[in-house]
Coordinates of C-alpha atoms in Angstrom, one line a residue:
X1 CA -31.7 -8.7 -14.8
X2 CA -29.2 -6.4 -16.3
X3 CA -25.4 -7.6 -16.6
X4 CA -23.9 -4.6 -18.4
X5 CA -20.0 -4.9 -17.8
X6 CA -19.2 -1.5 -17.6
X7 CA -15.2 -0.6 -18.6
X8 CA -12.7 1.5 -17.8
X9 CA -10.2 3.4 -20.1
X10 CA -6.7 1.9 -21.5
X11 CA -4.8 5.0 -19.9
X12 CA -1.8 3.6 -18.3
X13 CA 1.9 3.5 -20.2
X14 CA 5.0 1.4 -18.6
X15 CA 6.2 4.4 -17.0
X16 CA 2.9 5.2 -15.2
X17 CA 2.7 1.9 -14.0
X18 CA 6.6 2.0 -12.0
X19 CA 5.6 5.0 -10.6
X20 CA 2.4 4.0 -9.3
X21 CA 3.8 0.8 -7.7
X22 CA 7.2 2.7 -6.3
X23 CA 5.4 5.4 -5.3
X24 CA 3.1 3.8 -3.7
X25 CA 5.5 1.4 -2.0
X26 CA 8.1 4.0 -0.5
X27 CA 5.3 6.7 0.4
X28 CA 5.9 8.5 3.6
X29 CA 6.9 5.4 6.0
X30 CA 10.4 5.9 5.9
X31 CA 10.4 9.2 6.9
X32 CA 8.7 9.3 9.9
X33 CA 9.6 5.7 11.3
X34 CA 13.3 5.3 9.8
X35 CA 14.7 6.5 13.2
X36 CA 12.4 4.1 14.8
X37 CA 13.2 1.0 12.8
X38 CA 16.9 1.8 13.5
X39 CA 16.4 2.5 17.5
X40 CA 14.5 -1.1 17.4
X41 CA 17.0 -3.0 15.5
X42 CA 20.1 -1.3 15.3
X43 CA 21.2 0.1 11.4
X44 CA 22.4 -3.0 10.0
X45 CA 19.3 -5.0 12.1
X46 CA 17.4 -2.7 10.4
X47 CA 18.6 -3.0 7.2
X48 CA 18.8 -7.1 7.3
X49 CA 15.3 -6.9 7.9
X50 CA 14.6 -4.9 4.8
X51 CA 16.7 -7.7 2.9
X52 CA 14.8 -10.6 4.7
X53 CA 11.3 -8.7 3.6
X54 CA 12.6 -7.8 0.2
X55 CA 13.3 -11.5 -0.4
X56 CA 10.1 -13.1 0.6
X57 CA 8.3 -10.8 -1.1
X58 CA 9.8 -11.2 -4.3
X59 CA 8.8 -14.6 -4.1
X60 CA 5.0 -13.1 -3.6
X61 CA 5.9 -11.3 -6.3
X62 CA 7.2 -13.7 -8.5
X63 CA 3.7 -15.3 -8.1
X64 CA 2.0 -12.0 -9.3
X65 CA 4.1 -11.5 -11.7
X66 CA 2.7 -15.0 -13.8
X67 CA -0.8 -14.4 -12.8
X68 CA -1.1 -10.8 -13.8
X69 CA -0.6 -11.0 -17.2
X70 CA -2.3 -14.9 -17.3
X71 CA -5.4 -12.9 -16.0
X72 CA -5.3 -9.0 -17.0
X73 CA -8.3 -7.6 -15.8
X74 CA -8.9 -5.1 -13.0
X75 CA -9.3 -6.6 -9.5
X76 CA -6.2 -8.4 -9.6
X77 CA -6.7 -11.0 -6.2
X78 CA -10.3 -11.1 -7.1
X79 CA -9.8 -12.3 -10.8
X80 CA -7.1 -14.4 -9.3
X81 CA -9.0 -15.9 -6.3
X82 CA -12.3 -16.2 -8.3
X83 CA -10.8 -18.2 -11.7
X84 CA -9.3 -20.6 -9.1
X85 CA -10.9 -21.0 -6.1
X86 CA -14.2 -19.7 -7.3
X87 CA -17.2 -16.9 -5.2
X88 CA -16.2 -16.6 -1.4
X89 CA -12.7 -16.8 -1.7
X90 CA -12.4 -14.0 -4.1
X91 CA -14.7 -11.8 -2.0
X92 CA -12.0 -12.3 0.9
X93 CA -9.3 -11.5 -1.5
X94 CA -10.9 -8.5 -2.5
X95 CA -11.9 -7.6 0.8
X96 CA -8.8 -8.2 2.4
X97 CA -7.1 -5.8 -0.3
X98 CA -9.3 -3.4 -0.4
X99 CA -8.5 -2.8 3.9
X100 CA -4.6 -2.9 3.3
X101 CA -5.0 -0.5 0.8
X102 CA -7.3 1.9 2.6
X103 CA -6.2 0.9 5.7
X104 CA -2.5 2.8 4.5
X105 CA -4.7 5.5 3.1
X106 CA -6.1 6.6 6.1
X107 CA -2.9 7.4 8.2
X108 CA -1.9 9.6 4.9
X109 CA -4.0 12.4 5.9
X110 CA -2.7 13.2 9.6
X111 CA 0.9 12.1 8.0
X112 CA 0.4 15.1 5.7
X113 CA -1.0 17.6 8.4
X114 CA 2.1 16.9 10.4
X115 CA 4.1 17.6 7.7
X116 CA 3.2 20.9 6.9
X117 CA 3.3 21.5 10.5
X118 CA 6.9 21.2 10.4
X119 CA 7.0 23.9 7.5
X120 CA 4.1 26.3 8.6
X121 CA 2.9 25.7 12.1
X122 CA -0.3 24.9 11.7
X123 CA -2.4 27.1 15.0
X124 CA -3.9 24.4 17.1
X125 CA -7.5 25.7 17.7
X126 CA -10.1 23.4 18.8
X127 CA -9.5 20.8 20.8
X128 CA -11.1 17.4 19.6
X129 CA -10.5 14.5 21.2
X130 CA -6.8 12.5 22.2
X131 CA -6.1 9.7 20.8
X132 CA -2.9 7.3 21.7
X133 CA -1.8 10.7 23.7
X134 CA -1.5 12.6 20.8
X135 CA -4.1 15.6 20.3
X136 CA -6.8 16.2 17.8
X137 CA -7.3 19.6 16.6
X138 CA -10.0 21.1 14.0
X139 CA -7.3 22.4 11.9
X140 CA -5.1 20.2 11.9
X141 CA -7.9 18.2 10.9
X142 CA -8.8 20.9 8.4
X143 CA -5.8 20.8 6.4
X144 CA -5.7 16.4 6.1
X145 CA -9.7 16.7 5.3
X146 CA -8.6 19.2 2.1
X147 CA -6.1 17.5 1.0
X148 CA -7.8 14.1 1.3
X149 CA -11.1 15.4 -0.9
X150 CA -8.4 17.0 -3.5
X151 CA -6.6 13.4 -4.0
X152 CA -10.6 12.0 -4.1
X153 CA -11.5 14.5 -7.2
X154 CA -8.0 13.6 -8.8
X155 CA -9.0 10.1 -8.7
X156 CA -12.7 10.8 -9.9
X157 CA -11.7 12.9 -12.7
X158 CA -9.6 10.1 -14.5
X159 CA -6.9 7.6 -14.3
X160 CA -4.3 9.3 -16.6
X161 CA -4.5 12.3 -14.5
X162 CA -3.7 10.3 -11.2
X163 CA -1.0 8.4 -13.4
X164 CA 0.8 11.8 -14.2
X165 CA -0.2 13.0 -10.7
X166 CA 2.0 10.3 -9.4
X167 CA 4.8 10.5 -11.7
X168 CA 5.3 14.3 -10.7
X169 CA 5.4 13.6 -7.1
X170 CA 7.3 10.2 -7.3
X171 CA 10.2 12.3 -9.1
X172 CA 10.1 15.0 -6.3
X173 CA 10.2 12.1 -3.7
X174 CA 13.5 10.8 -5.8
X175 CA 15.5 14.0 -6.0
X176 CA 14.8 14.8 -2.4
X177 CA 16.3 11.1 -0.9
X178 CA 19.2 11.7 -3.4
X179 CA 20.0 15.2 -1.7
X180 CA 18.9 13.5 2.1
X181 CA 21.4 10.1 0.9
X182 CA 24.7 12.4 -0.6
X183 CA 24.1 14.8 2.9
X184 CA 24.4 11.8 4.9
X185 CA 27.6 10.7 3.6
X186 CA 29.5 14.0 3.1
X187 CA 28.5 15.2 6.5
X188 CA 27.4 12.5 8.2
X189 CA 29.7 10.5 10.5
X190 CA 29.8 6.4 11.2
X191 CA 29.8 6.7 14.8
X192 CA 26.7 7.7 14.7
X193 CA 25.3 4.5 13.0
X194 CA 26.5 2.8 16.4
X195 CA 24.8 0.0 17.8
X196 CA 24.5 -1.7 14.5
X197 CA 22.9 -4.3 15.6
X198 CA 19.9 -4.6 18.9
X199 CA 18.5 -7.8 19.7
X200 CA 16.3 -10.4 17.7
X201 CA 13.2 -8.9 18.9
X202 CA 14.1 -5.7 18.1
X203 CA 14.5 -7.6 14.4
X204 CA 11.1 -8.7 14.7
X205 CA 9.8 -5.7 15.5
X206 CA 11.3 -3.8 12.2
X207 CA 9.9 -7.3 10.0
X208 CA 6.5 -6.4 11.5
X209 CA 6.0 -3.7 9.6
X210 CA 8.2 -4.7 6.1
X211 CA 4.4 -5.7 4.8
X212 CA 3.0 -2.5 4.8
X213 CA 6.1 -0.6 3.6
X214 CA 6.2 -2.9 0.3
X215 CA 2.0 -3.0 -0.2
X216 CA 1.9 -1.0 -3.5
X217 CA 3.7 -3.4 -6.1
X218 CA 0.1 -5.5 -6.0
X219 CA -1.4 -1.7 -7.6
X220 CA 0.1 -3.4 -10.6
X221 CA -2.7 -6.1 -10.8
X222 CA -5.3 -3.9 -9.5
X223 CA -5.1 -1.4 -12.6
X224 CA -4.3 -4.5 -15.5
X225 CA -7.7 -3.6 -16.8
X226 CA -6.1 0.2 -17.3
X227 CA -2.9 -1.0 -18.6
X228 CA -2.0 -0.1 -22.5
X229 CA 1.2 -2.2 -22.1
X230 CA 2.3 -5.3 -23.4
X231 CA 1.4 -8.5 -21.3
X232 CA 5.1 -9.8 -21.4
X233 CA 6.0 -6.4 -19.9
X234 CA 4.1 -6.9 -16.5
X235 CA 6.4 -9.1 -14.4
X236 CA 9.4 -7.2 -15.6
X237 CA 7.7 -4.0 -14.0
X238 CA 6.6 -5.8 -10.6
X239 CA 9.6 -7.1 -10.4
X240 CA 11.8 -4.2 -10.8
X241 CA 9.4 -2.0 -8.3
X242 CA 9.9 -4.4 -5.3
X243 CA 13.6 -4.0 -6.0
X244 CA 13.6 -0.8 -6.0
X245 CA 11.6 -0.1 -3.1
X246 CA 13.8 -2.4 -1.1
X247 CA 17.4 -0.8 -1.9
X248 CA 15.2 2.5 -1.4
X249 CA 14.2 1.6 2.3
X250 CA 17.6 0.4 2.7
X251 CA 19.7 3.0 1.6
X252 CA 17.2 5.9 3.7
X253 CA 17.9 4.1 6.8
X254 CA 21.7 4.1 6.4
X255 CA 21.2 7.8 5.3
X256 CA 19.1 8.6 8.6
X257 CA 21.6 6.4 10.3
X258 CA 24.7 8.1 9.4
X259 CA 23.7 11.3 9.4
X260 CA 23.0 12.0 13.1
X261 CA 23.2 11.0 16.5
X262 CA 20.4 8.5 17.6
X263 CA 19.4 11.6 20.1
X264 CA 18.3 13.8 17.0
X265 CA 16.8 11.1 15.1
X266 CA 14.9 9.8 18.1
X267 CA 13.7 12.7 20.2
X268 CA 12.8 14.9 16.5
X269 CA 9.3 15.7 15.7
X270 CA 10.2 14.1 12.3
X271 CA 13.3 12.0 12.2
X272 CA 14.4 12.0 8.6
X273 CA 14.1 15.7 8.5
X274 CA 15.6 16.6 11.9
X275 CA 18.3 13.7 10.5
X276 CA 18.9 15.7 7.4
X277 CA 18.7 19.4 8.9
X278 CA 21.6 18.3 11.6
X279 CA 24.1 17.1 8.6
X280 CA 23.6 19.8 6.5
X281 CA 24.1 21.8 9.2
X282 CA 21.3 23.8 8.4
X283 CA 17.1 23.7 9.5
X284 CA 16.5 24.6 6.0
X285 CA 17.5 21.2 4.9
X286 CA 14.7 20.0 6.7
X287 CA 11.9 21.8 5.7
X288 CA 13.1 20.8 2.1
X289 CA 13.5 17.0 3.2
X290 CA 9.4 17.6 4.1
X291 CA 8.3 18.5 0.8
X292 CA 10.0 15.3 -0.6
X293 CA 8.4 14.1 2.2
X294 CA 5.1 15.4 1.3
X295 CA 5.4 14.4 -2.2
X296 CA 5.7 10.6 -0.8
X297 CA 2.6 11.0 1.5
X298 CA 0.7 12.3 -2.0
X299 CA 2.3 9.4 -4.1
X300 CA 1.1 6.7 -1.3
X301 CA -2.1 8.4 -0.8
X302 CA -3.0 8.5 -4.5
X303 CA -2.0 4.8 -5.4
X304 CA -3.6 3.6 -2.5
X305 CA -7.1 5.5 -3.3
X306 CA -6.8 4.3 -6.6
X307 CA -5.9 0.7 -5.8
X308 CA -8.9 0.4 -2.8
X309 CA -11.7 2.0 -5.4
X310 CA -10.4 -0.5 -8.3
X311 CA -10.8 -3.6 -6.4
X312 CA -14.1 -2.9 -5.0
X313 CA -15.1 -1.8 -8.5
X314 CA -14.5 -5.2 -9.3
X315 CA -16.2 -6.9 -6.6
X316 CA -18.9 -5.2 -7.2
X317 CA -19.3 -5.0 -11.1
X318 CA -19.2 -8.5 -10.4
X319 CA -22.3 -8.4 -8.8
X320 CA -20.7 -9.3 -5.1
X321 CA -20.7 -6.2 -3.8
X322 CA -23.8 -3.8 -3.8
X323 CA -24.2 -2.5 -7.2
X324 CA -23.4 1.3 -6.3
X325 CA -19.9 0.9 -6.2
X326 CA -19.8 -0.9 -10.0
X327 CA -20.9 2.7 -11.2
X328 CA -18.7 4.3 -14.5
X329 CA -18.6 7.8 -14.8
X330 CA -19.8 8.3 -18.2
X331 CA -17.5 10.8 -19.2
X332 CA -14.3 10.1 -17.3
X333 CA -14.2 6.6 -17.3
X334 CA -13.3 6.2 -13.3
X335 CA -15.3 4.0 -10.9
X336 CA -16.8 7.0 -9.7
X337 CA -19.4 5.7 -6.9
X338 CA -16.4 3.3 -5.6
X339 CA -13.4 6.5 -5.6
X340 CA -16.0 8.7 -3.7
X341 CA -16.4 5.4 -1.0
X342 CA -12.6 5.1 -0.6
X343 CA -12.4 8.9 -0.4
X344 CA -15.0 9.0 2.0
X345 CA -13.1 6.9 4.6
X346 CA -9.8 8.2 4.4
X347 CA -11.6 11.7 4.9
X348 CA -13.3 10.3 8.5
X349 CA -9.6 8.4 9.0
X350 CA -8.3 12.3 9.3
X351 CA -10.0 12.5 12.4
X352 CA -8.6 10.0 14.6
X353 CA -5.0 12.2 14.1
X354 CA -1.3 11.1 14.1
X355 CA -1.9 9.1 17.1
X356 CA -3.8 6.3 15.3
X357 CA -0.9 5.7 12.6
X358 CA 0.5 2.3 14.2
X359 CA -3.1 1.1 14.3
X360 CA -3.4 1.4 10.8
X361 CA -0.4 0.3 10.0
X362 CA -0.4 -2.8 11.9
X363 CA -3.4 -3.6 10.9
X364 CA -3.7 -3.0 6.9
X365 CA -0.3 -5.0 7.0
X366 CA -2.6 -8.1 8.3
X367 CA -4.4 -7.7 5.4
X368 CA -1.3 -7.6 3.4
X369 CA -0.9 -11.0 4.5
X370 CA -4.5 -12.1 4.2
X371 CA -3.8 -10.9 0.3
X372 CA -0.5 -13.0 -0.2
X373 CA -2.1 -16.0 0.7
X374 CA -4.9 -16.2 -1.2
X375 CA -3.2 -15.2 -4.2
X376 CA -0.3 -17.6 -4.0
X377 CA -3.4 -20.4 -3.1
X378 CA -4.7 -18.8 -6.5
X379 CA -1.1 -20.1 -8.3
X380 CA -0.9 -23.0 -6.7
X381 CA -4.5 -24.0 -7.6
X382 CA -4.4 -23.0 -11.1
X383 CA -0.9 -24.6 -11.7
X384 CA -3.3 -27.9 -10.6
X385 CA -6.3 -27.2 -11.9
X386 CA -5.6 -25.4 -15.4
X387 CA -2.4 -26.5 -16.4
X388 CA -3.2 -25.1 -19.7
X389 CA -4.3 -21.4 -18.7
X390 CA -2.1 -19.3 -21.0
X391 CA 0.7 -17.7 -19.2
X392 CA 2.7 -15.3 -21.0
X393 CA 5.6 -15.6 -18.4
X394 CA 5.5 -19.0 -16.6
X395 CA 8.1 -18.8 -14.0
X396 CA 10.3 -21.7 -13.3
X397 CA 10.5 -23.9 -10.0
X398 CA 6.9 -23.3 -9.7
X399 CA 6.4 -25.6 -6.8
X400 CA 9.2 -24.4 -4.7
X401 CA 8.0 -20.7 -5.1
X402 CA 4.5 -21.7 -4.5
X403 CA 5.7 -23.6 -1.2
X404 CA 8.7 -20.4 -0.3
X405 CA 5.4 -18.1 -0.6
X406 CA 3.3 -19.8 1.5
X407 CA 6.6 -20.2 4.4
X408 CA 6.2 -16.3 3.8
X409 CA 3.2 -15.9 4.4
X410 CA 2.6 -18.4 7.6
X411 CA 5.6 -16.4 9.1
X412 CA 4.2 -13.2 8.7
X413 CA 1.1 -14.4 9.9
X414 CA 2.7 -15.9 13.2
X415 CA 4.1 -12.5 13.3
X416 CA 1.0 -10.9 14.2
X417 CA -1.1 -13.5 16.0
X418 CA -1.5 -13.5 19.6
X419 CA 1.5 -15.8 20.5
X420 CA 4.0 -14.2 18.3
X421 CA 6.8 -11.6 19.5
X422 CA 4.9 -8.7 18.3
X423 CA 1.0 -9.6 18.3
X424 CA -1.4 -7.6 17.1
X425 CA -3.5 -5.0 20.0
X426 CA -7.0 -5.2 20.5
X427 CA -7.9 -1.9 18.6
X428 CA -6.5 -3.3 15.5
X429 CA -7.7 -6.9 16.1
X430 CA -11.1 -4.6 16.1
X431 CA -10.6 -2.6 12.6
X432 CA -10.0 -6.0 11.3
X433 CA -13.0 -7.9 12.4
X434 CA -15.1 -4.7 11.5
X435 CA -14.1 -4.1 8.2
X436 CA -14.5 -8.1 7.2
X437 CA -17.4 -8.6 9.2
X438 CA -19.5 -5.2 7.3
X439 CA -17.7 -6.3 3.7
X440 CA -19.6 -9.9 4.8
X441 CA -22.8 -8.7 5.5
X442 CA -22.9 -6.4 2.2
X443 CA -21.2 -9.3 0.1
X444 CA -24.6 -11.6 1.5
X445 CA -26.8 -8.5 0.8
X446 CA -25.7 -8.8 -2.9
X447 CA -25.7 -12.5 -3.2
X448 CA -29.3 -12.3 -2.4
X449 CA -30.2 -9.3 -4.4
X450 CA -28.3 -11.1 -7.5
X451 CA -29.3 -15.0 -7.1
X452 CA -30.5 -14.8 -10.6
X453 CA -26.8 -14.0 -12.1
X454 CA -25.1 -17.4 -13.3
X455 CA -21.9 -18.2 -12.8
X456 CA -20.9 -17.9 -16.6
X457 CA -22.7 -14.0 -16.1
X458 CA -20.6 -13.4 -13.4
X459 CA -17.4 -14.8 -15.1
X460 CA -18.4 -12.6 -18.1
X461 CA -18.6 -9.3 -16.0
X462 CA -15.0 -10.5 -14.5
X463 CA -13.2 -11.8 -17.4
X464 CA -15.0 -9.8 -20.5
X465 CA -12.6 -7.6 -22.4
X466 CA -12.2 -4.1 -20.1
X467 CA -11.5 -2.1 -23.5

């Protein structure tokens, strides 16, 4: 039997690799649900959330940041899970990070639609379907289903072209929250930042979603095997990105916040822009806040895509996933077969419209969860097990910030469980159990196709040199 471990292309510089994790992280989330967060929880409710998620996740991250560059190779919770914990556990890591990835992705679509929208009103011909009271329309759908197969081909056609892809839009997405942030305080006024704070469910309600809005910095691990960047480099970079992304979330709710009467920011059709148009004075203003805004849907879309396709690419080069998704392209050094899978998906996501955008979100940020713990079980059990695994950066207090990370992630996890404040509904308890229980039945189709591969083939296909 043939165990060719196919490789992908040394592309990515240290700037690429910030931009794919901010971008990815910050993405379009605050711009349609900053009003939301701040109706729920009040600004500075809001905002404490944001500080209570960017904390515990940089604990997370403090636990990627020494296995990353201990175990550079593509696949990052599947490397992890499998050098420490061994076979099943790293095909639930991988699956599990593989549905909060795509699981993000396939809200992008419909995010972008309704975007444009509020720019060039899109004619609504063609009644679909309703979903969550919102309607479906064939071009509405038309538009996300373009843009989704142009991200797909950006992806297929090479990693340095979705690395510069990024880096355009990520810069767009900057200059844009700069103009919406230095609106807000000119012409903004406190009084309208008034109640500051709600109640504590109201709190728990903005925490619910922190997961999701920081899912991106683990892109870092996913493209190691992509990375032409020196190993000591890594947890600088993961670190930094989770910073960033936090005083970003923080400082656009303040702006949304400040800059117009709860009224505008929770009756618009897109608060942040509606936010922005009303202190400028202008409506202009917030067609411009919606290409900044479109620039983060592209940035979340395209790291997300990318992330998805790379983890199942190393599933499945692995020989634990079936063996069309371990496919190179010859020429452009992608994981072609798995980027045309995770394209497919968020394509078919574009049909269930903006009225399936909490599902998704709810539910790939249970899989966020489902990541963080097996890869802080991953540290812990390697700090046990192979106390003499080379670690570039070994960070200090290990036990505290293995035991801090799994506090994190228990919480998180009561978060969303039926007899927490803000459980999980049924339709996203069913995307869940779906996607695991299909990614199951493949990962058992594999296992038998591949009974002959032995555990030092497999580890060779996981932990060879991707160069």
């Amino acid at each position: 039997m043939s165990t060719n471990n196919q490789t992908l292309e040394k592309s990515f510089k240290q700037r690429d690799v910030l931009a794919m994790a901010f971008g990815t992280m910050i993405g379009w989330g605050w711009i349609m649900l900053s009003g939301q967060w701040a109706a729920s929880a009040g600004m500075l409710g809001a905002i404490l959330a944001y500080v209570v998620g960017a904390v515990l996740c940089v604990f997370v991250g403090l636990v990627y940041a020494e296995l990353t560059p201990a175990i550079p190779y593509t696949g990052g919770s599947v490397v992890f899970s499998y050098k420490s914990m061994g076979y099943w556990p790293a095909v639930i890591a991988g699956l599990a990070t593989a549905f909060a990835y795509l699981g993000v992705a396939a809200w992008e679509g419909p995010a972008f639609a309704t975007a444009l929208n509020y720019i060039v009103p899109i004619p609504e011909i063609g009644h679909l379907w309703t979903v969550q009271g919102a309607d479906v329309w064939v071009t509405v759908c038309l538009v996300s289903v373009v843009v989704s197969v142009i991200i797909t081909i950006v992806n297929y056609f090479g990693a340095k072209q979705a690395a510069v892809f990024q880096t355009i839009a990520t810069v767009g997405l900057i200059i844009v929250g700069i103009l919406f942030l230095t609106g807000g305080v000119a012409f903004g006024d406190m009084e309208y930042t008034k109640p500051l704070l709600t109640d504590f469910k109201g709190f728990t309600v903005v925490l619910l979603m922190v997961p999701a809005m920081f899912v991106g910095f683990d892109v870092i691990p996913q493209s190691a095997g992509e990375m032409d960047v020196p190993l000591k480099q890594i947890p600088k970079i993961l670190i930094i990105s989770i910073c960033m992304a936090a005083a970003w979330y923080m400082l656009m709710i303040f702006a949304t916040c400040v800059s117009a009467p709860t009224e505008v920011r929770t009756n618009g059709v897109i608060p942040v822009a509606d936010a922005m148009a009303y202190a400028f004075g202008n409506p202009i203003w917030g067609k411009i806040c919606i290409v900044g805004a479109m620039c983060g849907i592209l940035t979340s879309w395209n790291g997300f895509l990318y992330g998805g396709a790379r983890v199942l690419f190393s599933l499945a080069n692995a020989k634990m996933l079936p063996g069309f998704l371990a496919k190179v392209h010859p020429k452009y050094h992608t994981p072609s077969n798995a980027v045309l899978f995770c394209g497919a998906l968020s394509t078919f996501s574009c049909l269930l419209g903006a009225g399936a955008l909490t599902w998704f979100v709810n539910a790939s940020s249970f899989g966020v969860v489902i990541v963080y713990l097996m890869v802080t079980l991953s540290f812990i059990f390697l700090r046990v097990r192979q106390p003499e695994l080379e670690r570039p950066y070994k960070i200090k207090h290990a036990k505290l910030v293995g035991a801090v990370s799994i506090g994190v992630v228990c919480f998180f996890a009561y978060l969303y469980l039926p007899m927490g404040p803000s459980p999980l509904a049924p339709i996203e308890w069913v995307l869940v159990c779906g996607w695991f229980a299909l990614g199951l039945i493949l990962a058992l189709y594999a296992r038998a196709k591949n009974r002959n591969v032995s555990p030092l083939e497999r580890e060779r296909l996981l932990f060879a040199e991707q160069n």
